Short mmCIF file of C-alpha atoms and ligand atoms in Angstrom, two decimals:
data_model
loop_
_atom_site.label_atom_id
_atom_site.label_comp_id
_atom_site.label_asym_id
_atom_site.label_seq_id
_atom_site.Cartn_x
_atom_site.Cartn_y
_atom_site.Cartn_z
CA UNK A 1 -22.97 17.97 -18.65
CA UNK A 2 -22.91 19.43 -14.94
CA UNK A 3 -20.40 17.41 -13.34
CA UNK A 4 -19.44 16.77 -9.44
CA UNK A 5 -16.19 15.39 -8.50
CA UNK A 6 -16.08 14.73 -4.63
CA UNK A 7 -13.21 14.44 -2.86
CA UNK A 8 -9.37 16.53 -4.09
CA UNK A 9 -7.40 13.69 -3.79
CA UNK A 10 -5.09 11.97 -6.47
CA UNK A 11 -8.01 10.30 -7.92
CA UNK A 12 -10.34 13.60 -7.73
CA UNK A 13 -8.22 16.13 -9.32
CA UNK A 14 -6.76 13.29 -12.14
CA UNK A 15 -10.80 12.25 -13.24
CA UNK A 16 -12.07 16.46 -12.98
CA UNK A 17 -9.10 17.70 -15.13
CA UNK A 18 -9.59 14.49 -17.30
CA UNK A 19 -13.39 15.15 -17.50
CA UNK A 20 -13.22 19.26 -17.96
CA UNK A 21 -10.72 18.77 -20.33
CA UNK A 22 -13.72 17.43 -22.95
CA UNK A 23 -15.57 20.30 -22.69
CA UNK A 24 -17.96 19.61 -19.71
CA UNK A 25 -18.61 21.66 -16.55
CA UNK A 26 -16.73 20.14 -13.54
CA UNK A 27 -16.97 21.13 -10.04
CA UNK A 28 -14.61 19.54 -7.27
CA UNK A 29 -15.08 19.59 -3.50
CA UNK A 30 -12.52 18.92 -1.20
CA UNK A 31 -13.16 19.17 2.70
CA UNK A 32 -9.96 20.24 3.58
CA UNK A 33 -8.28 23.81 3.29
CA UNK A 34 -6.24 22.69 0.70
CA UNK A 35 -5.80 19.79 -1.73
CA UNK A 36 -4.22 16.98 -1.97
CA UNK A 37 -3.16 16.76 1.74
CA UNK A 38 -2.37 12.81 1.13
CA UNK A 39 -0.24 13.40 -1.91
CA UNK A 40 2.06 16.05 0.03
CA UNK A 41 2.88 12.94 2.89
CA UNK A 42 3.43 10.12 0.09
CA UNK A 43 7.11 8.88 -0.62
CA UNK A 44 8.13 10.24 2.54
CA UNK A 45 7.54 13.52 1.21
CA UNK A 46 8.93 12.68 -2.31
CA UNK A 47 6.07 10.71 -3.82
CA UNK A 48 6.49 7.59 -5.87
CA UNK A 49 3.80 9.13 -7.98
CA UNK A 50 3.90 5.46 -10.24
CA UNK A 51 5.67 2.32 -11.52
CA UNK A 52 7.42 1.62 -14.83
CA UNK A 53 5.71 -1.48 -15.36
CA UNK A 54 2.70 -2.49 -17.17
CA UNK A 55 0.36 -5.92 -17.94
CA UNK A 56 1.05 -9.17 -15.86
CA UNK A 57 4.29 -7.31 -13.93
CA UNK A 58 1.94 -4.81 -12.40
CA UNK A 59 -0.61 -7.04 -11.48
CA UNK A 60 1.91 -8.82 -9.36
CA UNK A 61 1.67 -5.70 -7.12
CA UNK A 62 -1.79 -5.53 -7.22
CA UNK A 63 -3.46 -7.44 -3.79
CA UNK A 64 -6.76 -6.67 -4.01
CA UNK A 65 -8.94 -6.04 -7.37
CA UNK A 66 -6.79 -7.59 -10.12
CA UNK A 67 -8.77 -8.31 -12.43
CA UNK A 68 -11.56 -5.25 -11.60
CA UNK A 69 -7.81 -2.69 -12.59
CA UNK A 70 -7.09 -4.68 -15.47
CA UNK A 71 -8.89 -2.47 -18.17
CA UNK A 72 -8.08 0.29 -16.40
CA UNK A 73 -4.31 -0.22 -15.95
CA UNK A 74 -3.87 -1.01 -20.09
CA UNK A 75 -5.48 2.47 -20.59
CA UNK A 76 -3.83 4.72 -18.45
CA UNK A 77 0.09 3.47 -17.56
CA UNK A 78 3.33 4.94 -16.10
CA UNK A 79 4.15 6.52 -19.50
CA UNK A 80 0.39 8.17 -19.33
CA UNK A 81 1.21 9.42 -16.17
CA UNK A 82 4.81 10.32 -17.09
CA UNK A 83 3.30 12.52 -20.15
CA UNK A 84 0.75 14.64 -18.05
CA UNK A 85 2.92 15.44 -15.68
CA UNK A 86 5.73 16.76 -18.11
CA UNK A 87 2.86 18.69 -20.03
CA UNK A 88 2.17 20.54 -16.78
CA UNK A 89 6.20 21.38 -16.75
CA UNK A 90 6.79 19.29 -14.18
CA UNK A 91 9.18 15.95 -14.94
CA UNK A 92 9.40 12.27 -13.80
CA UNK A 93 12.40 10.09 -13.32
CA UNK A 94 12.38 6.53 -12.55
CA UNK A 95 14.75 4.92 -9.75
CA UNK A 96 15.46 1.53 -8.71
CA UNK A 97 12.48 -1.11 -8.22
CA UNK A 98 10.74 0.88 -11.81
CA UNK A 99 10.00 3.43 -9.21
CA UNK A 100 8.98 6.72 -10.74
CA UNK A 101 9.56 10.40 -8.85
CA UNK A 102 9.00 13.54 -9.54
CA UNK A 103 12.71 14.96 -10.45
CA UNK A 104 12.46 17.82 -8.05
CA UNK A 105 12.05 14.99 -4.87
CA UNK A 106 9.19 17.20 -4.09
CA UNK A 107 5.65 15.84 -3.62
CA UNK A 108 4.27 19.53 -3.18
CA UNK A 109 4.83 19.47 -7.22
CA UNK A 110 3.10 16.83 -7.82
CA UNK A 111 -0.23 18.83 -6.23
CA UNK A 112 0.30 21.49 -7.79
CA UNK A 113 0.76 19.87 -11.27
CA UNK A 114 -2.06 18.08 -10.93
CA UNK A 115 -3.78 21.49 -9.39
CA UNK A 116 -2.34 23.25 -12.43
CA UNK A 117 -4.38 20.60 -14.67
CA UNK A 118 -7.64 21.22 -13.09
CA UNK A 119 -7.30 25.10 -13.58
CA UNK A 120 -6.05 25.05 -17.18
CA UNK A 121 -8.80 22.57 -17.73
CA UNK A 122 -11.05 24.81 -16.53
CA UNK A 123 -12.11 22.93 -13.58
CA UNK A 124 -14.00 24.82 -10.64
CA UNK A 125 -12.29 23.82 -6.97
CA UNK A 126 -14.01 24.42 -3.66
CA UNK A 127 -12.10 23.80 -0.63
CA UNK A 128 -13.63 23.59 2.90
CA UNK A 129 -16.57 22.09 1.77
CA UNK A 130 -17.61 18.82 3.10
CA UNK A 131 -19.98 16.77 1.25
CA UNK A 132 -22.78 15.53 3.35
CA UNK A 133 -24.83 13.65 0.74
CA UNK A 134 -25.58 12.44 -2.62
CA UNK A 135 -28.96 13.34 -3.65
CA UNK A 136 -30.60 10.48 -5.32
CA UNK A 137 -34.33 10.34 -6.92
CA UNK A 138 -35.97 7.50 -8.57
CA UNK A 139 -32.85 5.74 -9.36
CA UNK A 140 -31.15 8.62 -10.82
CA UNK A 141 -28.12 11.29 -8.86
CA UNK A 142 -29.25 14.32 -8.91
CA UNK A 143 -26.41 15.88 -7.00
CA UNK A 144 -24.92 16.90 -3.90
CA UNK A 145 -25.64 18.11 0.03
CA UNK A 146 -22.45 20.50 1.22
CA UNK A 147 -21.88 22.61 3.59
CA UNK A 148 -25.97 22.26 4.34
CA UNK A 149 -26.76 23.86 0.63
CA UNK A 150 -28.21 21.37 -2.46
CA UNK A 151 -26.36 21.44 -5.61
CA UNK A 152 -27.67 20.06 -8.44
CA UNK A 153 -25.60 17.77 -11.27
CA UNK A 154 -26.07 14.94 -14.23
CA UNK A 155 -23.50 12.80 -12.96
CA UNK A 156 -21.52 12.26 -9.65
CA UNK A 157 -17.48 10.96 -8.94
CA UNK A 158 -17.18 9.84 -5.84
CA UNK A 159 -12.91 10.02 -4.87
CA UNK A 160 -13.08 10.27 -1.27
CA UNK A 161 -10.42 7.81 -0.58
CA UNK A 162 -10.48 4.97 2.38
CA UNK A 163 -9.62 5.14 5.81
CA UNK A 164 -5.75 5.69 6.21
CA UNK A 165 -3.95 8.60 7.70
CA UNK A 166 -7.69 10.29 8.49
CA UNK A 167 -6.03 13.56 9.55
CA UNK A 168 -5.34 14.17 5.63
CA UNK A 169 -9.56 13.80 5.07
CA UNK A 170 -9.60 10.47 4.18
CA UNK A 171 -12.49 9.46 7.02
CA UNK A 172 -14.69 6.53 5.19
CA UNK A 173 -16.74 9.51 3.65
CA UNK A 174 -17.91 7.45 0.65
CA UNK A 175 -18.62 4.37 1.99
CA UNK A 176 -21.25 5.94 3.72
CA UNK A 177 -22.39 7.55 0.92
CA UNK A 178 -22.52 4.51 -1.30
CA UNK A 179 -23.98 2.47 1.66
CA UNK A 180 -27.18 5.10 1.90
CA UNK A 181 -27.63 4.42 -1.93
CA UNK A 182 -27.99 0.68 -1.57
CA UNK A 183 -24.39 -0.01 -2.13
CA UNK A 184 -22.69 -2.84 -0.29
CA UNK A 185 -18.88 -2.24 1.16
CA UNK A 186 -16.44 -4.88 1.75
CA UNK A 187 -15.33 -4.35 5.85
CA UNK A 188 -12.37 -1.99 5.39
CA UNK A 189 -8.95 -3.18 7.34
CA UNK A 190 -5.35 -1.26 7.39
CA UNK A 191 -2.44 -2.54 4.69
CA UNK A 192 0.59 -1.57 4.12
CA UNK A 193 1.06 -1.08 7.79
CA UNK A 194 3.75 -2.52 10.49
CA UNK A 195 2.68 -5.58 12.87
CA UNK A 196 2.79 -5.76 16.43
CA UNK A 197 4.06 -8.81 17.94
CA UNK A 198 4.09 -10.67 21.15
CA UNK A 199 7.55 -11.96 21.35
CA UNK A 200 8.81 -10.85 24.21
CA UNK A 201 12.64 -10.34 23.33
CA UNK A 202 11.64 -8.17 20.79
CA UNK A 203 9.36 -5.60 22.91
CA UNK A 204 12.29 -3.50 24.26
CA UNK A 205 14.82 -4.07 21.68
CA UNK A 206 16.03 -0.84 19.90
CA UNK A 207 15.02 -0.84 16.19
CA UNK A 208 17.20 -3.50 14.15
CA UNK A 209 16.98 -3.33 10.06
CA UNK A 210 17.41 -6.67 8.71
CA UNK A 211 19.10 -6.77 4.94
CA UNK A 212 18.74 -9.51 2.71
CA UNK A 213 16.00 -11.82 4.70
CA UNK A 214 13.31 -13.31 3.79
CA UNK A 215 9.48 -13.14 5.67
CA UNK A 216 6.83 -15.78 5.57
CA UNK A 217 3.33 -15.97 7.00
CA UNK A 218 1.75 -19.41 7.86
CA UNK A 219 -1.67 -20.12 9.19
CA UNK A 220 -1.67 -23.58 10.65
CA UNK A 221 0.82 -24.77 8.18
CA UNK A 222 -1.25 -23.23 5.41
CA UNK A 223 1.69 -20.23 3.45
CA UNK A 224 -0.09 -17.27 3.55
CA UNK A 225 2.61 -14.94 2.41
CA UNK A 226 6.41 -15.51 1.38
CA UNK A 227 8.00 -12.36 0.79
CA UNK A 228 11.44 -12.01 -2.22
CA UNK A 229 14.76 -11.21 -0.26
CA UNK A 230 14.67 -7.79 1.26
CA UNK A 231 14.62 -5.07 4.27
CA UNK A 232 12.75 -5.76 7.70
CA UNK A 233 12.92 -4.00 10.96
CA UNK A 234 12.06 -5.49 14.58
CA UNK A 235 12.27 -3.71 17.45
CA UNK A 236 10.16 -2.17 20.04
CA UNK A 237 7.66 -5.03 19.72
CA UNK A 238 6.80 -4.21 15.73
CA UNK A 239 8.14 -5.61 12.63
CA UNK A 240 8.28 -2.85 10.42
CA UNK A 241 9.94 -2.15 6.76
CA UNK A 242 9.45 -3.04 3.05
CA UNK A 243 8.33 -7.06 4.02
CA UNK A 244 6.18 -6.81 6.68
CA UNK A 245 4.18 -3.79 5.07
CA UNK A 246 3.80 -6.13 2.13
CA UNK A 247 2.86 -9.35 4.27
CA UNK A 248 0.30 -7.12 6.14
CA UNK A 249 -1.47 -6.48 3.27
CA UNK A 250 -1.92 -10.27 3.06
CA UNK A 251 -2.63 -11.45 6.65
CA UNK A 252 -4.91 -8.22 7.59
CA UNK A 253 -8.30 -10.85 6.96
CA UNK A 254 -6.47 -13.30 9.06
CA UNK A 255 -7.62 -15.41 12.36
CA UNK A 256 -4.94 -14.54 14.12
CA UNK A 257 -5.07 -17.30 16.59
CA UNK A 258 -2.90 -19.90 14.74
CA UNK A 259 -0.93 -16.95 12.84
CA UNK A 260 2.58 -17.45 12.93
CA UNK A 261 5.45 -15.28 10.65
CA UNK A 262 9.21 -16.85 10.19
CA UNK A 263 11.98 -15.10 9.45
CA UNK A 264 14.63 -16.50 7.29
CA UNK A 265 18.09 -15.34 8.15
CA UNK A 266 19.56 -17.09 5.30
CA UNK A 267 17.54 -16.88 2.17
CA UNK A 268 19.97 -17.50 -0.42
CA UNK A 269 21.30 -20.55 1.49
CA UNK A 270 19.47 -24.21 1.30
CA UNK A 271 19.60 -25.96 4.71
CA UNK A 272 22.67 -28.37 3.54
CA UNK A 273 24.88 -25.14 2.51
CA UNK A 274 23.90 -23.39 5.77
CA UNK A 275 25.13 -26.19 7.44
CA UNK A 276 27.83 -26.93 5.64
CA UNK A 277 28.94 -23.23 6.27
CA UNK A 278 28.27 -23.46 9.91
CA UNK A 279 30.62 -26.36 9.82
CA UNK A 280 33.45 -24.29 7.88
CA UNK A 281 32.66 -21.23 10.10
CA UNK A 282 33.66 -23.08 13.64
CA UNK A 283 36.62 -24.38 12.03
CA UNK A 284 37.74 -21.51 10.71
CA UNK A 285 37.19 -20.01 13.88
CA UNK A 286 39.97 -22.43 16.19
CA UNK A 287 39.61 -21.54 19.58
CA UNK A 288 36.84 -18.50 19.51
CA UNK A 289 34.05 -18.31 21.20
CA UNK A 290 30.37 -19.27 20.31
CA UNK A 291 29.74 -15.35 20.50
CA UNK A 292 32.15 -15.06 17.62
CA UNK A 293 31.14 -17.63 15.70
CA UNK A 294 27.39 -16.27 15.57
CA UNK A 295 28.38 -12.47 14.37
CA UNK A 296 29.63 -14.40 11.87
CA UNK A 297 25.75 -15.20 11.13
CA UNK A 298 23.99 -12.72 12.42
CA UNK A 299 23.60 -9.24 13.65
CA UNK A 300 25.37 -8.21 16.98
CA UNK A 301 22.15 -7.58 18.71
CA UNK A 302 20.99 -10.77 18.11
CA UNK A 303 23.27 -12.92 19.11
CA UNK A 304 21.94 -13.38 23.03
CA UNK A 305 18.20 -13.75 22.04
CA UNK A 306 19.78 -16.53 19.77
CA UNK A 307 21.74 -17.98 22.43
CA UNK A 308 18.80 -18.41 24.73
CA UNK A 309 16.54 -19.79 21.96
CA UNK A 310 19.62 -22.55 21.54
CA UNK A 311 20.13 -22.94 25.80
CA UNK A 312 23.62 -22.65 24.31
CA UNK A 313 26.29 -19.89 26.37
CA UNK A 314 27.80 -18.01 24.46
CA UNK A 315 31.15 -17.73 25.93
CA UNK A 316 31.91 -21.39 25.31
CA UNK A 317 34.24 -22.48 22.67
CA UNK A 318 32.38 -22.33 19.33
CA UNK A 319 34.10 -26.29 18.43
CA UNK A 320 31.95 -27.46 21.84
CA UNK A 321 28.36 -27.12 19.67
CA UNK A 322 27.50 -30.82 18.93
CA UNK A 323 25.63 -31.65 15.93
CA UNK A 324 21.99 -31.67 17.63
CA UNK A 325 22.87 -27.71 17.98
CA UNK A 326 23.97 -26.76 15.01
CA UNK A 327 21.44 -28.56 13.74
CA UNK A 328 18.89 -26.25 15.93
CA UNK A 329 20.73 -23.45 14.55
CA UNK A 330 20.14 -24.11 11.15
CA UNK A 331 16.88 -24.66 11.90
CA UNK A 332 16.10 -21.45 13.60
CA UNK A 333 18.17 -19.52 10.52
CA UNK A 334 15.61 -20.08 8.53
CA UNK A 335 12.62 -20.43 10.92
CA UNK A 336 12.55 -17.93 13.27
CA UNK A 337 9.27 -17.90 14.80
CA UNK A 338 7.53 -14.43 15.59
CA UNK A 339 3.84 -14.30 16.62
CA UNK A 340 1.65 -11.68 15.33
CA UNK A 341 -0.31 -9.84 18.19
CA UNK A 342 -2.38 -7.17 15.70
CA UNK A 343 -1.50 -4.92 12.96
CA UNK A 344 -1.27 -1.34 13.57
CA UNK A 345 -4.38 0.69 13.19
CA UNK A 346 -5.39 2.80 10.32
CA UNK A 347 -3.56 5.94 11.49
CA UNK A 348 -0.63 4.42 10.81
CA UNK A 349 -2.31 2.14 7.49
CA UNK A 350 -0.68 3.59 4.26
CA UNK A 351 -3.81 2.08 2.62
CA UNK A 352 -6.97 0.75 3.21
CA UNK A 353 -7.97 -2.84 1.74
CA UNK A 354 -11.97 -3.15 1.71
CA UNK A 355 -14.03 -0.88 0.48
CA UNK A 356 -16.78 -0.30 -2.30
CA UNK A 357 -17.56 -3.76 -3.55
CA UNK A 358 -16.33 -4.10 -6.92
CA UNK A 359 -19.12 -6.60 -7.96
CA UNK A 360 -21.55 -3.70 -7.93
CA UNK A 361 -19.29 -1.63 -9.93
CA UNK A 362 -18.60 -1.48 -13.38
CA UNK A 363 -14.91 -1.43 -14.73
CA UNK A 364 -15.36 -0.47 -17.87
CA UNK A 365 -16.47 3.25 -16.47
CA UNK A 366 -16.14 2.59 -12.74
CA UNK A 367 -19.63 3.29 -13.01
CA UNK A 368 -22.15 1.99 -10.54
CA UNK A 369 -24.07 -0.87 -11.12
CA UNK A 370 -27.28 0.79 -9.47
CA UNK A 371 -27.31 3.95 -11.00
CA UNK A 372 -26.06 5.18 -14.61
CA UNK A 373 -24.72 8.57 -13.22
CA UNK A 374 -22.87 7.36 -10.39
CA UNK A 375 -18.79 6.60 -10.37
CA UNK A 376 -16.01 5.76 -7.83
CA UNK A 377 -12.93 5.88 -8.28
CA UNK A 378 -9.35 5.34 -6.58
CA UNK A 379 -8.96 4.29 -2.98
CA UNK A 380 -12.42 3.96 -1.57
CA UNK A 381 -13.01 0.64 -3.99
CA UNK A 382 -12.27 -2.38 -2.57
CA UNK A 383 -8.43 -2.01 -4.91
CA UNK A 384 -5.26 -2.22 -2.59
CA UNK A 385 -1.74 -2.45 -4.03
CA UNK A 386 1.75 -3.24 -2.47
CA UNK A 387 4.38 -0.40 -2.11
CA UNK A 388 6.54 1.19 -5.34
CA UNK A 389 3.81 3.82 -6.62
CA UNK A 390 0.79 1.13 -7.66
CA UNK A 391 -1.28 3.04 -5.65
CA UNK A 392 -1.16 6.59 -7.08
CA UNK A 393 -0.93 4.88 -10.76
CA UNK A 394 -4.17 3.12 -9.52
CA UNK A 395 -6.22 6.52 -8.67
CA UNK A 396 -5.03 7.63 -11.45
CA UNK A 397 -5.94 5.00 -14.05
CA UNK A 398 -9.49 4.65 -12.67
CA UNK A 399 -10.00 8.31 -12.93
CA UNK A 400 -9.11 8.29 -16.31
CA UNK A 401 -10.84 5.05 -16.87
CA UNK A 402 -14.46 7.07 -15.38
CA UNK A 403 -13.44 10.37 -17.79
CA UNK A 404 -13.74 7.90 -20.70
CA UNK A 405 -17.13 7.37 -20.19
CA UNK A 406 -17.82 10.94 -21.09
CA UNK A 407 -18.28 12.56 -24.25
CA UNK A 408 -16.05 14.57 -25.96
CA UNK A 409 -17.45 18.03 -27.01
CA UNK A 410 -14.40 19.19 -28.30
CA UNK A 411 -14.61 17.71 -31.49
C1 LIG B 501 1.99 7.88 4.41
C2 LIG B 501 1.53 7.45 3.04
C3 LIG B 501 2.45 7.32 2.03
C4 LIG B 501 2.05 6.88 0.77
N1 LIG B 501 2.98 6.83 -0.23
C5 LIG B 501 2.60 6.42 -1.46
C6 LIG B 501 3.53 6.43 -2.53
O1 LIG B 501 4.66 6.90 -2.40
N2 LIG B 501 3.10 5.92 -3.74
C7 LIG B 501 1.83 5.47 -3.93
O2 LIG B 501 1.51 5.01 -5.03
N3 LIG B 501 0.91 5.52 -2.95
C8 LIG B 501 1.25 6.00 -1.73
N4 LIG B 501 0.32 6.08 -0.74
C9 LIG B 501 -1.09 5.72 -1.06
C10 LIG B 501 -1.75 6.84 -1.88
O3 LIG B 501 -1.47 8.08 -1.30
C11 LIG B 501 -3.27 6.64 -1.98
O4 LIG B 501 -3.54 5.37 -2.49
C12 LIG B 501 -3.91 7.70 -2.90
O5 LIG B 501 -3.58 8.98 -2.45
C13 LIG B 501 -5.41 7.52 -2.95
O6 LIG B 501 -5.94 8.57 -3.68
P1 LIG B 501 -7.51 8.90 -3.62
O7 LIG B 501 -7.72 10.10 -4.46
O8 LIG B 501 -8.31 7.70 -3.92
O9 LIG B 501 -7.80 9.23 -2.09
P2 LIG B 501 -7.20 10.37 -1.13
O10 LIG B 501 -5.85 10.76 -1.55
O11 LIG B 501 -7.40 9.88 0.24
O12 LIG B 501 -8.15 11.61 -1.40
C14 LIG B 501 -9.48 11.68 -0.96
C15 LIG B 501 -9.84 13.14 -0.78
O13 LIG B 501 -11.25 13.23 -0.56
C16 LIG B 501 -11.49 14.22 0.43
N5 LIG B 501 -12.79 13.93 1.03
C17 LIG B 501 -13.13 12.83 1.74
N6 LIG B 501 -14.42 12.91 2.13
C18 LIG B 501 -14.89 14.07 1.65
C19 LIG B 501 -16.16 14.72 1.72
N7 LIG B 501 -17.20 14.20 2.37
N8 LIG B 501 -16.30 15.94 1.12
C20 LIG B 501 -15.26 16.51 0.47
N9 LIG B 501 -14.04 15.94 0.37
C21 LIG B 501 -13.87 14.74 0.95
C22 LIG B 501 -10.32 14.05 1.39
O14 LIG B 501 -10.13 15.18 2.19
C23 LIG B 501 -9.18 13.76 0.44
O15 LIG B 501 -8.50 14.93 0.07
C24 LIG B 501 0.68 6.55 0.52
C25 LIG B 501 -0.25 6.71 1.53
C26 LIG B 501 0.16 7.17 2.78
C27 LIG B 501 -0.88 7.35 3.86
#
């Protein structure tokens, strides 16, 4: 079969290699000068290329599309990915969180093992060429517009990816392809991306990293989101860092009107041991001040927007809070409000959540529903994971997941 792969992406170059590799002629076209542009940012230029988990523990990364990935995640996991990487000579290692790396640190080699694939495989890559159109006749693809010429093919992958980071060629390509051909796509919104917010002692306040917190997200009363203990950052009117990238991903369909995110201070403390501590604390501390007594809690930095949240003054002896404000401080410990204004835009969106609607695909092929020689695969289906390499693992297991619906002519 004559088959078109659009888009050089993780997905693109995983499902062409996969595809070529049983005997079948595969073109891929990628806009860009060069491929995997994405790839060569992810990891913070180290990519966490996957996840050493499998089953029910990946799923609990998985936001978006859980049980659309299922299939797909059982036939192509970590160790999958771990083996076609080493056969292209270059090897994985996994770190802490299951997180799996390529053992040079270097994203670059993940491209160009995955490049390396393609070519061995046979696979035929044209850069600069942007793909205008999928050709479609009586309910049948019968290729491709690029670059203003007509190519023609038996079956088409579309991998263009969402709407994140557009400067590496991710622009929304396919969902307007797949909305010409009838398709439907679910409104695409940034995840994985910091949150602005309106509190106004955090606007000017220098970046702060927060260890061992905890983040929630309630919409009038109703939990939206409660992160495990782990890293934030607030400052410069943005909470930033592991948890609010994760709790983005679950407020970005929000009304933001009644939205309200806590931080907990104290995770691993109920309110009777916090108290009891705060208790021990001002004894402990005899005749120092309330300012002392609070680093004892909390970050330096913190301690005056604290103090004005309390109407407390902070050079007063620490024994002088009365019960009613240590009881406040407890309180605010654990529930400190901070009022989401908007999340950042897709620029700054590590992935997109939306996208093709997985009702009118099938999982078993990540074939279309509307027309037999049709696929799409990785980002630009409506699929979003957290951070920790779900992501990549996810292109790649729906690529491979699309390959299988093609014969093998090797045998
Ligand atoms: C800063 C950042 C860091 C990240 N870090 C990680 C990480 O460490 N681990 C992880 O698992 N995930 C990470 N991700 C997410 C991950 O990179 C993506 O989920 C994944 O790359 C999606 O792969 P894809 O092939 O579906 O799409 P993409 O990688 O976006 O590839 C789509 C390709 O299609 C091309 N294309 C689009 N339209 C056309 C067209 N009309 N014609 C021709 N070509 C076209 C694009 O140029 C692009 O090369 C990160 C993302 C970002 C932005």
């Amino acid at each position: 079969m004559r088959v078109c792969v659009i888009g050089g992406g993780a997905s693109g170059m995983m499902c062409a290699t996969m595809i070529a590799r049983k005997g079948h002629f595969v073109e891929l076209f990628e806009k860009n000068e060069k491929l995997g542009k994405k790839i060569y940012i992810t990891g913070k230029g180290r990519c966490n290329v996957s996840n050493a988990t499998t089953g029910d523990e990946f799923l609990k990364n998985v936001v978006n599309g859980k049980k659309f990935v299922m299939g797909a995640i059982t036939r192509f996991d970590y160790n999958d990915t771990t083996q076609f990487f080493k056969e292209v000579g270059i090897p994985l290692k996994i770190e802490r969180g299951n997180r799996i790396f390529p053992e040079s640190d270097k994203s670059s080699d993940i491209i160009k093992g995955l490049e390396k694939a393609m070519n061995w495989a046979g696979v035929r890559i044209h850069l600069n060429c942007i793909v205008q159109k999928i050709i479609v006749s009586e309910n049948i693809v019968k290729g491709i517009l690029v670059n203003g010429k007509e190519i023609f093919y038996d079956a088409v992958v579309v991998a263009t990816g969402g709407l994140s980071y557009p400067a590496t060629g991710s622009t929304g390509d396919g969902y307007k392809f797949a909305k010409e051909l009838g398709h439907s796509i679910i409104e695409p919104v940034p995840a994985l991306c910091a949150i602005k917010i309106k509190n106004e002692e955090f606007a000017n306040f220098d970046n702060l990293t927060l260890k061992n917190v905890k983040l929630f997200a309630k919409n009038t009363e109703k939990t939206i989101f409660e992160s495990e203990i782990g890293e934030l950052d607030v400052g410069n009117g943005l909470l930033s860092g592991p948890l609010a990238l994760s709790c983005s991903s679950y407020i970005n369909r929000q009304d933001f009107t009644n939205l309200k995110l806590y931080i907990d201070f104290k995770p691993a403390l109920s309110y009777e041991t916090l108290a009891n501590r705060i208790d021990r604390e001002i004894i402990e501390i005899k005749s120092g001040t309330i300012s002392d007594f609070l680093e004892t809690l909390l970050p330096k930095s913190l301690i005056k927007i604290f103090a004005k949240k309390l109407d407390i003054n902070i050079t007063d002896k620490a024994n002088q809070l009365n019960k009613e404000k240590r009881k406040n401080l407890n309180f605010l410990l654990k529930n400190s409000e901070i009022i989401p204004k908007e999340l950042e835009n897709f620029n700054c969106a590590i992935i997109t959540s939306g996208g093709m609607n997985l009702k009118e695909v099938n999982p078993k092929f990540m074939k279309s529903k509307l027309y037999s020689n049709l696929y799409f695969i990785g980002e630009v289906l409506d699929i979003d994971a957290l951070t920790g390499g779900f992501n990549l693992q996810l292109a790649f297991a729906t690529a491979v997941t699309c390959a299988s619906d093609f014969k093998d002519y090797r045998n």
